[in-house]
XYZ file of C-alpha atoms in Angstrom:
193
model
C -17.227 24.780 3.221
C -17.571 22.471 6.476
C -21.028 21.792 4.940
C -19.328 20.192 1.661
C -16.753 18.586 3.874
C -19.012 16.782 5.881
C -21.403 15.807 3.194
C -18.487 14.557 1.190
C -17.737 12.122 4.291
C -21.256 11.165 4.584
C -21.307 9.990 1.011
C -17.824 8.827 1.594
C -18.630 6.777 4.621
C -22.103 5.637 2.916
C -20.165 3.921 0.213
C -17.762 2.359 2.339
C -20.819 0.946 4.590
C -22.214 -0.596 1.490
C -18.965 -1.910 0.281
C -18.344 -3.544 3.376
C -22.215 -4.713 3.849
C -22.330 -5.973 0.055
C -20.829 -9.216 1.123
C -17.356 -10.650 1.028
C -17.454 -13.177 -1.559
C -15.191 -15.247 0.305
C -17.166 -15.356 3.225
C -19.098 -18.149 4.045
C -23.208 -18.399 4.611
C -24.129 -19.027 8.122
C -26.679 -22.114 8.073
C -29.256 -20.265 9.747
C -29.299 -17.602 7.969
C -30.722 -19.532 4.775
C -33.777 -20.442 6.915
C -34.565 -17.091 7.328
C -37.579 -15.192 5.960
C -36.959 -12.812 3.388
C -38.606 -9.499 3.795
C -40.266 -7.457 0.993
C -38.883 -3.909 0.119
C -40.323 -1.035 1.296
C -41.541 0.185 -1.692
C -44.014 -2.539 -1.909
C -45.717 -1.493 1.577
C -48.657 0.535 1.554
C -48.033 2.079 4.811
C -47.512 6.123 3.971
C -45.213 6.624 6.734
C -42.558 4.163 4.567
C -43.491 5.460 1.742
C -42.687 9.155 3.110
C -39.424 7.703 4.490
C -38.044 6.274 1.290
C -38.854 9.661 -0.384
C -36.793 11.849 1.891
C -33.942 9.344 1.784
C -34.137 9.230 -2.182
C -34.061 13.356 -1.520
C -30.776 13.463 0.863
C -29.124 11.030 -1.308
C -29.687 13.069 -4.246
C -28.582 16.112 -2.690
C -25.281 14.257 -1.378
C -24.743 12.968 -4.635
C -24.675 16.996 -6.121
C -21.417 17.783 -3.587
C -19.349 14.798 -4.468
C -16.170 13.721 -5.558
C -16.102 10.488 -7.930
C -14.315 7.997 -5.710
C -12.120 5.172 -7.106
C -11.767 1.677 -5.498
C -8.728 1.158 -3.783
C -7.493 -1.807 -3.540
C -6.520 -3.501 -0.178
C -2.703 -3.576 -0.047
C -0.940 -5.682 2.498
C 0.985 -3.260 5.019
C 4.514 -4.908 3.976
C 3.974 -4.500 0.547
C 6.297 -3.040 -1.394
C 6.958 -1.147 -4.950
C 4.821 -2.674 -7.835
C 6.235 -4.081 -10.606
C 5.349 -5.917 -13.910
C 4.485 -9.832 -13.639
C 6.517 -10.548 -16.489
C 9.441 -8.592 -15.308
C 12.834 -10.692 -15.613
C 15.148 -10.537 -12.298
C 18.815 -10.557 -13.021
C 21.219 -11.409 -10.185
C 23.374 -8.658 -9.289
C 25.141 -9.629 -5.970
C 24.984 -12.583 -3.540
C 26.411 -12.023 0.391
C 25.971 -8.457 -0.100
C 25.877 -6.071 3.366
C 22.462 -4.188 3.575
C 21.895 -1.299 6.036
C 19.263 1.469 6.574
C 19.437 5.270 6.575
C 19.237 7.071 9.446
C 16.395 9.078 10.528
C 18.328 12.427 10.390
C 17.961 12.103 6.188
C 14.611 12.676 6.265
C 13.409 15.354 4.042
C 17.069 15.916 2.773
C 17.520 16.040 -1.101
C 19.202 12.683 -2.578
C 21.896 12.505 -5.269
C 19.037 11.847 -7.736
C 17.458 15.243 -6.725
C 14.252 13.523 -5.018
C 13.725 14.048 -1.262
C 14.638 11.364 0.983
C 11.796 9.651 2.983
C 12.139 6.587 4.969
C 9.000 5.398 4.833
C 9.069 4.646 1.282
C 10.808 1.722 -0.529
C 14.166 3.410 -1.773
C 17.743 2.728 -1.534
C 21.014 3.980 -2.264
C 23.883 2.212 -4.148
C 27.188 3.145 -5.493
C 26.648 2.128 -8.830
C 23.184 1.347 -10.252
C 21.497 3.785 -12.046
C 18.883 6.193 -10.799
C 15.517 4.485 -10.802
C 16.450 1.232 -11.113
C 14.116 -1.039 -9.512
C 15.924 -3.628 -7.210
C 14.810 -6.923 -5.173
C 16.543 -6.763 -1.981
C 15.954 -10.789 -0.574
C 17.314 -11.481 3.171
C 19.023 -14.609 2.914
C 18.539 -15.610 6.514
C 14.552 -15.732 5.982
C 14.221 -15.475 2.195
C 11.995 -12.193 3.047
C 12.216 -9.415 0.024
C 11.424 -5.784 -0.500
C 11.454 -4.196 -4.264
C 13.014 -0.759 -3.723
C 13.532 2.034 -6.362
C 18.173 3.303 -6.642
C 17.192 6.996 -5.747
C 20.756 7.799 -3.960
C 24.781 7.435 -4.234
C 25.944 5.560 -0.917
C 26.872 3.714 1.445
C 30.124 5.466 1.992
C 31.732 2.026 3.774
C 33.762 -0.365 1.446
C 32.249 -2.944 3.578
C 28.285 -2.018 2.928
C 26.881 -2.677 -0.636
C 23.353 -0.937 -0.419
C 21.670 1.348 2.133
C 17.400 1.113 2.091
C 15.057 3.134 3.807
C 14.280 2.100 7.110
C 10.778 0.533 6.497
C 12.337 -1.686 3.587
C 14.817 -2.745 5.960
C 12.605 -3.691 8.677
C 10.376 -5.386 6.101
C 12.950 -7.938 5.575
C 14.933 -8.533 8.740
C 13.704 -10.959 11.526
C 15.699 -8.938 14.570
C 14.442 -5.589 14.709
C 17.532 -4.627 16.930
C 20.136 -5.222 13.790
C 22.090 -2.494 12.128
C 22.755 -4.705 8.618
C 21.845 -8.108 7.272
C 23.123 -10.250 4.371
C 21.071 -9.466 1.234
C 20.735 -11.000 -2.335
C 20.421 -8.195 -4.520
C 18.821 -8.398 -8.025
C 17.993 -5.960 -10.897
C 14.038 -6.159 -11.975
C 14.240 -6.127 -15.892
C 11.063 -5.148 -16.990
C 9.854 -6.453 -20.414
C 9.735 -3.814 -23.509
């Protein structure tokens, strides 16, 4: 079992190195690299040792392929990315100058009103009236930063506050990480049919 995991990790690292070394299209070529001579591949070489090394590498790669799983390319996502929406979606302003706060960490793992488990590291929120599953764009009116969250819970249970965000979503839009609430604009996302 451990050899399968080790070979899988080896193949995974090989794919990562190949992807990294294949060249970034945005990376500019250094001027001194243009003048370097191109080396010929080992297969054109007449040296029997190089041919044997090439055959051994091919056998090792073939043996590793039999125990691997197809790995899909994972898109690079910024750390502050939120839920993904259709670019043709329309935004309908629900409320401006609304007070937003965030959940306390003690709620992690508890069931929300929609039945889902709460996770303070996801992009979800609680609202008093919006239906569960509604995607909402919450924009900090002071700095323009925004997140997209899914309504999965009821609350906040304060007359002053309009929406409770997860801590991760809240911290993505605030400038002062020590604040407990922020004035936001809430927009409902209407996806095209």
